[in-house]
Amino acid sequence: PTLVGVCADLMGPDVRLYWEQAVNKQPDSAAPVLWHQDNGYTYVEPQDYLTCWIALTDATPENGCIEVMAGAHRGGTLTHRDTPIGFECWGDHDTAVSVPVRAGDVVVFSSLSPHATGVNSTDSVREAYIVQYAPDGGVPVFHREREFPRLRRRPHPDPFGRRHAPREHQRLGPAADRAKARLHQHLPAG
């Protein structure tokens, strides 16, 4: 309820859960997450949805906290290129804003905000739980090309693709279960 309230304050009263996932950045071995927009991975109309990045452990520059390109969300969905470790758009570590947070803190940003995380150079796992909210009626637009903004607008009724079970039946696995349990320890009751 707390996250929905924040998203409703920012997007209006008609918001819905769009996506959730647990993200664990392993020590000394995890590759960086390249500069990208969430809308660059899953293009949604309307384009602007919100990501709530919940720190389950402290997130620091040393273990790969979020970095954002402040104000760049105003440019809409940028061109992303496919690389061996993920999609990448424009970003600049020299002018980026690092967002270190304590366990239990939430970083909220637009799906249009270019962001990245560095490598985890510590000896501990950095854990986060990501929850995304979209305007009710937001539609994923699937396409064959990953070049933006030239998209093939091909609405698909299942945002997870035909190879997956419907969301309400899809089990996210033990890591997500642990992340949810840890999240509920940090959120205020009610």
mmCIF file with all atom_site columns, C-alpha atoms in Angstrom:
data_model
loop_
_atom_site.group_PDB
_atom_site.id
_atom_site.type_symbol
_atom_site.label_atom_id
_atom_site.label_alt_id
_atom_site.label_comp_id
_atom_site.label_asym_id
_atom_site.label_entity_id
_atom_site.label_seq_id
_atom_site.pdbx_PDB_ins_code
_atom_site.Cartn_x
_atom_site.Cartn_y
_atom_site.Cartn_z
_atom_site.occupancy
_atom_site.B_iso_or_equiv
_atom_site.pdbx_formal_charge
_atom_site.auth_seq_id
_atom_site.auth_comp_id
_atom_site.auth_asym_id
_atom_site.auth_atom_id
_atom_site.pdbx_PDB_model_num
ATOM 1   C CA . PRO A 1 1   ? 0.000  0.000   0.000   1.00 0.00 ? 1   PRO A CA 1
ATOM 2   C CA . THR A 1 2   ? 2.842  2.437   0.734   1.00 0.00 ? 2   THR A CA 1
ATOM 3   C CA . LEU A 1 3   ? 4.423  2.065   -2.718  1.00 0.00 ? 3   LEU A CA 1
ATOM 4   C CA . VAL A 1 4   ? 1.058  2.258   -4.469  1.00 0.00 ? 4   VAL A CA 1
ATOM 5   C CA . GLY A 1 5   ? 0.348  5.501   -2.594  1.00 0.00 ? 5   GLY A CA 1
ATOM 6   C CA . VAL A 1 6   ? 3.644  7.047   -3.668  1.00 0.00 ? 6   VAL A CA 1
ATOM 7   C CA . CYS A 1 7   ? 3.054  6.010   -7.288  1.00 0.00 ? 7   CYS A CA 1
ATOM 8   C CA . ALA A 1 8   ? -0.530 7.283   -7.220  1.00 0.00 ? 8   ALA A CA 1
ATOM 9   C CA . ASP A 1 9   ? 0.731  10.630  -5.899  1.00 0.00 ? 9   ASP A CA 1
ATOM 10  C CA . LEU A 1 10  ? 3.162  10.851  -8.825  1.00 0.00 ? 10  LEU A CA 1
ATOM 11  C CA . MET A 1 11  ? 1.091  9.279   -11.640 1.00 0.00 ? 11  MET A CA 1
ATOM 12  C CA . GLY A 1 12  ? -2.529 9.675   -10.632 1.00 0.00 ? 12  GLY A CA 1
ATOM 13  C CA . PRO A 1 13  ? -4.945 7.336   -8.873  1.00 0.00 ? 13  PRO A CA 1
ATOM 14  C CA . ASP A 1 14  ? -5.185 4.615   -11.537 1.00 0.00 ? 14  ASP A CA 1
ATOM 15  C CA . VAL A 1 15  ? -1.936 2.669   -11.195 1.00 0.00 ? 15  VAL A CA 1
ATOM 16  C CA . ARG A 1 16  ? -1.285 -1.053  -11.214 1.00 0.00 ? 16  ARG A CA 1
ATOM 17  C CA . LEU A 1 17  ? 1.571  -3.417  -10.506 1.00 0.00 ? 17  LEU A CA 1
ATOM 18  C CA . TYR A 1 18  ? 3.470  -3.976  -13.729 1.00 0.00 ? 18  TYR A CA 1
ATOM 19  C CA . TRP A 1 19  ? 6.602  -5.950  -12.785 1.00 0.00 ? 19  TRP A CA 1
ATOM 20  C CA . GLU A 1 20  ? 8.575  -7.192  -9.813  1.00 0.00 ? 20  GLU A CA 1
ATOM 21  C CA . GLN A 1 21  ? 11.921 -8.894  -9.433  1.00 0.00 ? 21  GLN A CA 1
ATOM 22  C CA . ALA A 1 22  ? 14.685 -9.621  -6.973  1.00 0.00 ? 22  ALA A CA 1
ATOM 23  C CA . VAL A 1 23  ? 18.164 -8.433  -7.980  1.00 0.00 ? 23  VAL A CA 1
ATOM 24  C CA . ASN A 1 24  ? 21.250 -9.802  -6.238  1.00 0.00 ? 24  ASN A CA 1
ATOM 25  C CA . LYS A 1 25  ? 24.625 -8.423  -7.288  1.00 0.00 ? 25  LYS A CA 1
ATOM 26  C CA . GLN A 1 26  ? 27.240 -11.005 -6.379  1.00 0.00 ? 26  GLN A CA 1
ATOM 27  C CA . PRO A 1 27  ? 30.560 -9.922  -4.840  1.00 0.00 ? 27  PRO A CA 1
ATOM 28  C CA . ASP A 1 28  ? 33.701 -9.477  -6.940  1.00 0.00 ? 28  ASP A CA 1
ATOM 29  C CA . SER A 1 29  ? 32.202 -11.129 -10.003 1.00 0.00 ? 29  SER A CA 1
ATOM 30  C CA . ALA A 1 30  ? 29.070 -9.344  -11.134 1.00 0.00 ? 30  ALA A CA 1
ATOM 31  C CA . ALA A 1 31  ? 29.274 -7.339  -14.334 1.00 0.00 ? 31  ALA A CA 1
ATOM 32  C CA . PRO A 1 32  ? 27.955 -3.789  -14.282 1.00 0.00 ? 32  PRO A CA 1
ATOM 33  C CA . VAL A 1 33  ? 24.406 -3.095  -15.369 1.00 0.00 ? 33  VAL A CA 1
ATOM 34  C CA . LEU A 1 34  ? 24.870 -0.833  -18.381 1.00 0.00 ? 34  LEU A CA 1
ATOM 35  C CA . TRP A 1 35  ? 23.193 2.528   -18.893 1.00 0.00 ? 35  TRP A CA 1
ATOM 36  C CA . HIS A 1 36  ? 19.600 1.792   -19.847 1.00 0.00 ? 36  HIS A CA 1
ATOM 37  C CA . GLN A 1 37  ? 16.042 2.924   -19.389 1.00 0.00 ? 37  GLN A CA 1
ATOM 38  C CA . ASP A 1 38  ? 13.520 0.424   -18.072 1.00 0.00 ? 38  ASP A CA 1
ATOM 39  C CA . ASN A 1 39  ? 11.338 1.410   -21.005 1.00 0.00 ? 39  ASN A CA 1
ATOM 40  C CA . GLY A 1 40  ? 14.254 0.381   -23.241 1.00 0.00 ? 40  GLY A CA 1
ATOM 41  C CA . TYR A 1 41  ? 13.846 -3.221  -22.113 1.00 0.00 ? 41  TYR A CA 1
ATOM 42  C CA . THR A 1 42  ? 10.055 -3.327  -22.028 1.00 0.00 ? 42  THR A CA 1
ATOM 43  C CA . TYR A 1 43  ? 8.473  -0.572  -24.074 1.00 0.00 ? 43  TYR A CA 1
ATOM 44  C CA . VAL A 1 44  ? 5.132  0.466   -22.584 1.00 0.00 ? 44  VAL A CA 1
ATOM 45  C CA . GLU A 1 45  ? 2.574  2.973   -23.839 1.00 0.00 ? 45  GLU A CA 1
ATOM 46  C CA . PRO A 1 46  ? 2.212  5.429   -22.209 1.00 0.00 ? 46  PRO A CA 1
ATOM 47  C CA . GLN A 1 47  ? 5.983  5.472   -21.907 1.00 0.00 ? 47  GLN A CA 1
ATOM 48  C CA . ASP A 1 48  ? 6.421  6.810   -18.387 1.00 0.00 ? 48  ASP A CA 1
ATOM 49  C CA . TYR A 1 49  ? 5.968  4.258   -15.594 1.00 0.00 ? 49  TYR A CA 1
ATOM 50  C CA . LEU A 1 50  ? 7.688  4.155   -12.199 1.00 0.00 ? 50  LEU A CA 1
ATOM 51  C CA . THR A 1 51  ? 10.368 1.902   -10.795 1.00 0.00 ? 51  THR A CA 1
ATOM 52  C CA . CYS A 1 52  ? 10.648 1.471   -7.020  1.00 0.00 ? 52  CYS A CA 1
ATOM 53  C CA . TRP A 1 53  ? 14.153 0.127   -6.311  1.00 0.00 ? 53  TRP A CA 1
ATOM 54  C CA . ILE A 1 54  ? 14.088 -1.154  -2.724  1.00 0.00 ? 54  ILE A CA 1
ATOM 55  C CA . ALA A 1 55  ? 17.437 -1.724  -1.034  1.00 0.00 ? 55  ALA A CA 1
ATOM 56  C CA . LEU A 1 56  ? 17.420 -4.934  1.001   1.00 0.00 ? 56  LEU A CA 1
ATOM 57  C CA . THR A 1 57  ? 21.056 -4.342  1.939   1.00 0.00 ? 57  THR A CA 1
ATOM 58  C CA . ASP A 1 58  ? 22.951 -1.062  2.004   1.00 0.00 ? 58  ASP A CA 1
ATOM 59  C CA . ALA A 1 59  ? 23.734 0.028   -1.572  1.00 0.00 ? 59  ALA A CA 1
ATOM 60  C CA . THR A 1 60  ? 26.986 1.952   -1.965  1.00 0.00 ? 60  THR A CA 1
ATOM 61  C CA . PRO A 1 61  ? 29.192 2.989   -4.885  1.00 0.00 ? 61  PRO A CA 1
ATOM 62  C CA . GLU A 1 62  ? 31.490 0.110   -3.894  1.00 0.00 ? 62  GLU A CA 1
ATOM 63  C CA . ASN A 1 63  ? 28.782 -2.556  -4.194  1.00 0.00 ? 63  ASN A CA 1
ATOM 64  C CA . GLY A 1 64  ? 26.894 -1.127  -7.172  1.00 0.00 ? 64  GLY A CA 1
ATOM 65  C CA . CYS A 1 65  ? 24.312 1.430   -6.074  1.00 0.00 ? 65  CYS A CA 1
ATOM 66  C CA . ILE A 1 66  ? 22.039 3.059   -8.645  1.00 0.00 ? 66  ILE A CA 1
ATOM 67  C CA . GLU A 1 67  ? 23.436 5.936   -10.727 1.00 0.00 ? 67  GLU A CA 1
ATOM 68  C CA . VAL A 1 68  ? 21.036 8.144   -12.694 1.00 0.00 ? 68  VAL A CA 1
ATOM 69  C CA . MET A 1 69  ? 21.322 10.767  -15.405 1.00 0.00 ? 69  MET A CA 1
ATOM 70  C CA . ALA A 1 70  ? 19.295 13.548  -13.777 1.00 0.00 ? 70  ALA A CA 1
ATOM 71  C CA . GLY A 1 71  ? 16.786 15.210  -16.096 1.00 0.00 ? 71  GLY A CA 1
ATOM 72  C CA . ALA A 1 72  ? 17.442 12.899  -19.059 1.00 0.00 ? 72  ALA A CA 1
ATOM 73  C CA . HIS A 1 73  ? 13.994 11.296  -18.672 1.00 0.00 ? 73  HIS A CA 1
ATOM 74  C CA . ARG A 1 74  ? 12.562 14.331  -20.475 1.00 0.00 ? 74  ARG A CA 1
ATOM 75  C CA . GLY A 1 75  ? 13.959 13.005  -23.783 1.00 0.00 ? 75  GLY A CA 1
ATOM 76  C CA . GLY A 1 76  ? 11.594 10.006  -23.967 1.00 0.00 ? 76  GLY A CA 1
ATOM 77  C CA . THR A 1 77  ? 12.783 6.513   -24.819 1.00 0.00 ? 77  THR A CA 1
ATOM 78  C CA . LEU A 1 78  ? 16.336 6.632   -26.177 1.00 0.00 ? 78  LEU A CA 1
ATOM 79  C CA . THR A 1 79  ? 17.971 4.360   -28.725 1.00 0.00 ? 79  THR A CA 1
ATOM 80  C CA . HIS A 1 80  ? 19.317 1.207   -27.061 1.00 0.00 ? 80  HIS A CA 1
ATOM 81  C CA . ARG A 1 81  ? 21.894 -1.087  -28.583 1.00 0.00 ? 81  ARG A CA 1
ATOM 82  C CA . ASP A 1 82  ? 22.269 -4.779  -27.850 1.00 0.00 ? 82  ASP A CA 1
ATOM 83  C CA . THR A 1 83  ? 25.549 -5.768  -26.162 1.00 0.00 ? 83  THR A CA 1
ATOM 84  C CA . PRO A 1 84  ? 26.772 -9.127  -24.847 1.00 0.00 ? 84  PRO A CA 1
ATOM 85  C CA . ILE A 1 85  ? 25.717 -8.119  -21.302 1.00 0.00 ? 85  ILE A CA 1
ATOM 86  C CA . GLY A 1 86  ? 22.452 -6.285  -21.978 1.00 0.00 ? 86  GLY A CA 1
ATOM 87  C CA . PHE A 1 87  ? 20.921 -3.306  -23.702 1.00 0.00 ? 87  PHE A CA 1
ATOM 88  C CA . GLU A 1 88  ? 22.683 0.022   -23.464 1.00 0.00 ? 88  GLU A CA 1
ATOM 89  C CA . CYS A 1 89  ? 21.722 3.633   -24.126 1.00 0.00 ? 89  CYS A CA 1
ATOM 90  C CA . TRP A 1 90  ? 23.513 6.899   -23.410 1.00 0.00 ? 90  TRP A CA 1
ATOM 91  C CA . GLY A 1 91  ? 24.929 7.670   -19.980 1.00 0.00 ? 91  GLY A CA 1
ATOM 92  C CA . ASP A 1 92  ? 27.975 9.339   -18.481 1.00 0.00 ? 92  ASP A CA 1
ATOM 93  C CA . HIS A 1 93  ? 29.472 8.188   -15.184 1.00 0.00 ? 93  HIS A CA 1
ATOM 94  C CA . ASP A 1 94  ? 31.291 11.526  -14.833 1.00 0.00 ? 94  ASP A CA 1
ATOM 95  C CA . THR A 1 95  ? 28.040 13.535  -14.692 1.00 0.00 ? 95  THR A CA 1
ATOM 96  C CA . ALA A 1 96  ? 25.775 10.858  -13.196 1.00 0.00 ? 96  ALA A CA 1
ATOM 97  C CA . VAL A 1 97  ? 24.240 11.161  -9.763  1.00 0.00 ? 97  VAL A CA 1
ATOM 98  C CA . SER A 1 98  ? 25.093 8.224   -7.490  1.00 0.00 ? 98  SER A CA 1
ATOM 99  C CA . VAL A 1 99  ? 22.273 7.249   -5.155  1.00 0.00 ? 99  VAL A CA 1
ATOM 100 C CA . PRO A 1 100 ? 23.703 5.358   -2.176  1.00 0.00 ? 100 PRO A CA 1
ATOM 101 C CA . VAL A 1 101 ? 20.950 4.141   0.164   1.00 0.00 ? 101 VAL A CA 1
ATOM 102 C CA . ARG A 1 102 ? 20.544 2.203   3.402   1.00 0.00 ? 102 ARG A CA 1
ATOM 103 C CA . ALA A 1 103 ? 18.711 -1.108  3.645   1.00 0.00 ? 103 ALA A CA 1
ATOM 104 C CA . GLY A 1 104 ? 14.987 -0.374  3.614   1.00 0.00 ? 104 GLY A CA 1
ATOM 105 C CA . ASP A 1 105 ? 15.293 2.835   1.583   1.00 0.00 ? 105 ASP A CA 1
ATOM 106 C CA . VAL A 1 106 ? 13.418 3.139   -1.702  1.00 0.00 ? 106 VAL A CA 1
ATOM 107 C CA . VAL A 1 107 ? 14.682 4.914   -4.826  1.00 0.00 ? 107 VAL A CA 1
ATOM 108 C CA . VAL A 1 108 ? 11.785 5.896   -7.124  1.00 0.00 ? 108 VAL A CA 1
ATOM 109 C CA . PHE A 1 109 ? 12.510 6.895   -10.702 1.00 0.00 ? 109 PHE A CA 1
ATOM 110 C CA . SER A 1 110 ? 10.864 7.087   -14.106 1.00 0.00 ? 110 SER A CA 1
ATOM 111 C CA . SER A 1 111 ? 11.111 4.247   -16.605 1.00 0.00 ? 111 SER A CA 1
ATOM 112 C CA . LEU A 1 112 ? 12.607 6.910   -18.866 1.00 0.00 ? 112 LEU A CA 1
ATOM 113 C CA . SER A 1 113 ? 15.497 7.738   -16.498 1.00 0.00 ? 113 SER A CA 1
ATOM 114 C CA . PRO A 1 114 ? 18.797 6.404   -17.829 1.00 0.00 ? 114 PRO A CA 1
ATOM 115 C CA . HIS A 1 115 ? 20.415 4.507   -14.971 1.00 0.00 ? 115 HIS A CA 1
ATOM 116 C CA . ALA A 1 116 ? 23.180 1.997   -14.327 1.00 0.00 ? 116 ALA A CA 1
ATOM 117 C CA . THR A 1 117 ? 24.912 0.141   -11.529 1.00 0.00 ? 117 THR A CA 1
ATOM 118 C CA . GLY A 1 118 ? 28.616 -0.548  -11.261 1.00 0.00 ? 118 GLY A CA 1
ATOM 119 C CA . VAL A 1 119 ? 30.367 -3.763  -10.308 1.00 0.00 ? 119 VAL A CA 1
ATOM 120 C CA . ASN A 1 120 ? 30.209 -5.048  -6.762  1.00 0.00 ? 120 ASN A CA 1
ATOM 121 C CA . SER A 1 121 ? 33.800 -4.808  -5.553  1.00 0.00 ? 121 SER A CA 1
ATOM 122 C CA . THR A 1 122 ? 32.979 -5.842  -1.973  1.00 0.00 ? 122 THR A CA 1
ATOM 123 C CA . ASP A 1 123 ? 32.871 -9.307  -0.443  1.00 0.00 ? 123 ASP A CA 1
ATOM 124 C CA . SER A 1 124 ? 29.095 -9.182  0.238   1.00 0.00 ? 124 SER A CA 1
ATOM 125 C CA . VAL A 1 125 ? 26.029 -9.623  -1.933  1.00 0.00 ? 125 VAL A CA 1
ATOM 126 C CA . ARG A 1 126 ? 24.114 -6.416  -2.694  1.00 0.00 ? 126 ARG A CA 1
ATOM 127 C CA . GLU A 1 127 ? 20.383 -7.185  -2.688  1.00 0.00 ? 127 GLU A CA 1
ATOM 128 C CA . ALA A 1 128 ? 17.452 -5.189  -4.012  1.00 0.00 ? 128 ALA A CA 1
ATOM 129 C CA . TYR A 1 129 ? 13.813 -5.797  -4.793  1.00 0.00 ? 129 TYR A CA 1
ATOM 130 C CA . ILE A 1 130 ? 12.316 -3.936  -7.742  1.00 0.00 ? 130 ILE A CA 1
ATOM 131 C CA . VAL A 1 131 ? 8.626  -3.158  -8.084  1.00 0.00 ? 131 VAL A CA 1
ATOM 132 C CA . GLN A 1 132 ? 7.283  -1.246  -11.080 1.00 0.00 ? 132 GLN A CA 1
ATOM 133 C CA . TYR A 1 133 ? 3.918  0.478   -11.425 1.00 0.00 ? 133 TYR A CA 1
ATOM 134 C CA . ALA A 1 134 ? 2.318  1.554   -14.695 1.00 0.00 ? 134 ALA A CA 1
ATOM 135 C CA . PRO A 1 135 ? -0.765 3.631   -15.407 1.00 0.00 ? 135 PRO A CA 1
ATOM 136 C CA . ASP A 1 136 ? -3.808 1.383   -15.523 1.00 0.00 ? 136 ASP A CA 1
ATOM 137 C CA . GLY A 1 137 ? -4.337 0.596   -19.189 1.00 0.00 ? 137 GLY A CA 1
ATOM 138 C CA . GLY A 1 138 ? -0.628 0.808   -20.011 1.00 0.00 ? 138 GLY A CA 1
ATOM 139 C CA . VAL A 1 139 ? 0.181  -1.645  -22.783 1.00 0.00 ? 139 VAL A CA 1
ATOM 140 C CA . PRO A 1 140 ? 3.506  -3.380  -23.475 1.00 0.00 ? 140 PRO A CA 1
ATOM 141 C CA . VAL A 1 141 ? 4.501  -2.927  -27.105 1.00 0.00 ? 141 VAL A CA 1
ATOM 142 C CA . PHE A 1 142 ? 6.536  -5.847  -28.408 1.00 0.00 ? 142 PHE A CA 1
ATOM 143 C CA . HIS A 1 143 ? 8.726  -5.578  -31.455 1.00 0.00 ? 143 HIS A CA 1
ATOM 144 C CA . ARG A 1 144 ? 11.313 -7.488  -33.430 1.00 0.00 ? 144 ARG A CA 1
ATOM 145 C CA . GLU A 1 145 ? 13.898 -4.738  -33.431 1.00 0.00 ? 145 GLU A CA 1
ATOM 146 C CA . ARG A 1 146 ? 15.572 -3.392  -30.319 1.00 0.00 ? 146 ARG A CA 1
ATOM 147 C CA . GLU A 1 147 ? 16.358 -0.038  -31.872 1.00 0.00 ? 147 GLU A CA 1
ATOM 148 C CA . PHE A 1 148 ? 14.496 2.883   -30.379 1.00 0.00 ? 148 PHE A CA 1
ATOM 149 C CA . PRO A 1 149 ? 12.474 4.871   -31.152 1.00 0.00 ? 149 PRO A CA 1
ATOM 150 C CA . ARG A 1 150 ? 11.861 2.955   -34.407 1.00 0.00 ? 150 ARG A CA 1
ATOM 151 C CA . LEU A 1 151 ? 9.450  0.387   -32.986 1.00 0.00 ? 151 LEU A CA 1
ATOM 152 C CA . ARG A 1 152 ? 7.126  -2.126  -34.499 1.00 0.00 ? 152 ARG A CA 1
ATOM 153 C CA . ARG A 1 153 ? 4.002  -1.496  -32.542 1.00 0.00 ? 153 ARG A CA 1
ATOM 154 C CA . ARG A 1 154 ? 2.607  -4.936  -32.018 1.00 0.00 ? 154 ARG A CA 1
ATOM 155 C CA . PRO A 1 155 ? 0.500  -5.118  -28.844 1.00 0.00 ? 155 PRO A CA 1
ATOM 156 C CA . HIS A 1 156 ? 0.592  -8.504  -27.209 1.00 0.00 ? 156 HIS A CA 1
ATOM 157 C CA . PRO A 1 157 ? -2.003 -9.588  -24.645 1.00 0.00 ? 157 PRO A CA 1
ATOM 158 C CA . ASP A 1 158 ? 0.589  -11.284 -22.433 1.00 0.00 ? 158 ASP A CA 1
ATOM 159 C CA . PRO A 1 159 ? 3.379  -8.926  -21.280 1.00 0.00 ? 159 PRO A CA 1
ATOM 160 C CA . PHE A 1 160 ? 5.510  -11.946 -20.358 1.00 0.00 ? 160 PHE A CA 1
ATOM 161 C CA . GLY A 1 161 ? 5.354  -13.624 -23.789 1.00 0.00 ? 161 GLY A CA 1
ATOM 162 C CA . ARG A 1 162 ? 3.693  -16.843 -24.751 1.00 0.00 ? 162 ARG A CA 1
ATOM 163 C CA . ARG A 1 163 ? 6.396  -19.035 -23.269 1.00 0.00 ? 163 ARG A CA 1
ATOM 164 C CA . HIS A 1 164 ? 5.490  -18.003 -19.708 1.00 0.00 ? 164 HIS A CA 1
ATOM 165 C CA . ALA A 1 165 ? 2.536  -18.815 -17.533 1.00 0.00 ? 165 ALA A CA 1
ATOM 166 C CA . PRO A 1 166 ? 0.175  -15.938 -16.741 1.00 0.00 ? 166 PRO A CA 1
ATOM 167 C CA . ARG A 1 167 ? 1.618  -13.628 -14.073 1.00 0.00 ? 167 ARG A CA 1
ATOM 168 C CA . GLU A 1 168 ? -0.707 -14.789 -11.333 1.00 0.00 ? 168 GLU A CA 1
ATOM 169 C CA . HIS A 1 169 ? 0.532  -18.363 -11.849 1.00 0.00 ? 169 HIS A CA 1
ATOM 170 C CA . GLN A 1 170 ? 4.192  -17.610 -12.460 1.00 0.00 ? 170 GLN A CA 1
ATOM 171 C CA . ARG A 1 171 ? 6.421  -18.459 -9.513  1.00 0.00 ? 171 ARG A CA 1
ATOM 172 C CA . LEU A 1 172 ? 9.365  -16.100 -9.241  1.00 0.00 ? 172 LEU A CA 1
ATOM 173 C CA . GLY A 1 173 ? 11.488 -18.518 -7.223  1.00 0.00 ? 173 GLY A CA 1
ATOM 174 C CA . PRO A 1 174 ? 13.186 -18.646 -3.838  1.00 0.00 ? 174 PRO A CA 1
ATOM 175 C CA . ALA A 1 175 ? 15.284 -15.485 -4.311  1.00 0.00 ? 175 ALA A CA 1
ATOM 176 C CA . ALA A 1 176 ? 12.146 -13.419 -4.926  1.00 0.00 ? 176 ALA A CA 1
ATOM 177 C CA . ASP A 1 177 ? 10.408 -15.049 -1.953  1.00 0.00 ? 177 ASP A CA 1
ATOM 178 C CA . ARG A 1 178 ? 13.346 -14.105 0.293   1.00 0.00 ? 178 ARG A CA 1
ATOM 179 C CA . ALA A 1 179 ? 13.376 -10.577 -1.128  1.00 0.00 ? 179 ALA A CA 1
ATOM 180 C CA . LYS A 1 180 ? 9.652  -10.151 -0.442  1.00 0.00 ? 180 LYS A CA 1
ATOM 181 C CA . ALA A 1 181 ? 10.076 -11.405 3.127   1.00 0.00 ? 181 ALA A CA 1
ATOM 182 C CA . ARG A 1 182 ? 12.981 -8.997  3.729   1.00 0.00 ? 182 ARG A CA 1
ATOM 183 C CA . LEU A 1 183 ? 11.003 -6.133  2.174   1.00 0.00 ? 183 LEU A CA 1
ATOM 184 C CA . HIS A 1 184 ? 8.102  -6.679  4.551   1.00 0.00 ? 184 HIS A CA 1
ATOM 185 C CA . GLN A 1 185 ? 10.528 -6.529  7.495   1.00 0.00 ? 185 GLN A CA 1
ATOM 186 C CA . HIS A 1 186 ? 11.552 -3.007  6.422   1.00 0.00 ? 186 HIS A CA 1
ATOM 187 C CA . LEU A 1 187 ? 8.170  -1.504  5.496   1.00 0.00 ? 187 LEU A CA 1
ATOM 188 C CA . PRO A 1 188 ? 6.036  0.176   8.134   1.00 0.00 ? 188 PRO A CA 1
ATOM 189 C CA . ALA A 1 189 ? 2.933  -1.740  9.184   1.00 0.00 ? 189 ALA A CA 1
ATOM 190 C CA . GLY A 1 190 ? -0.371 -0.775  7.597   1.00 0.00 ? 190 GLY A CA 1
#
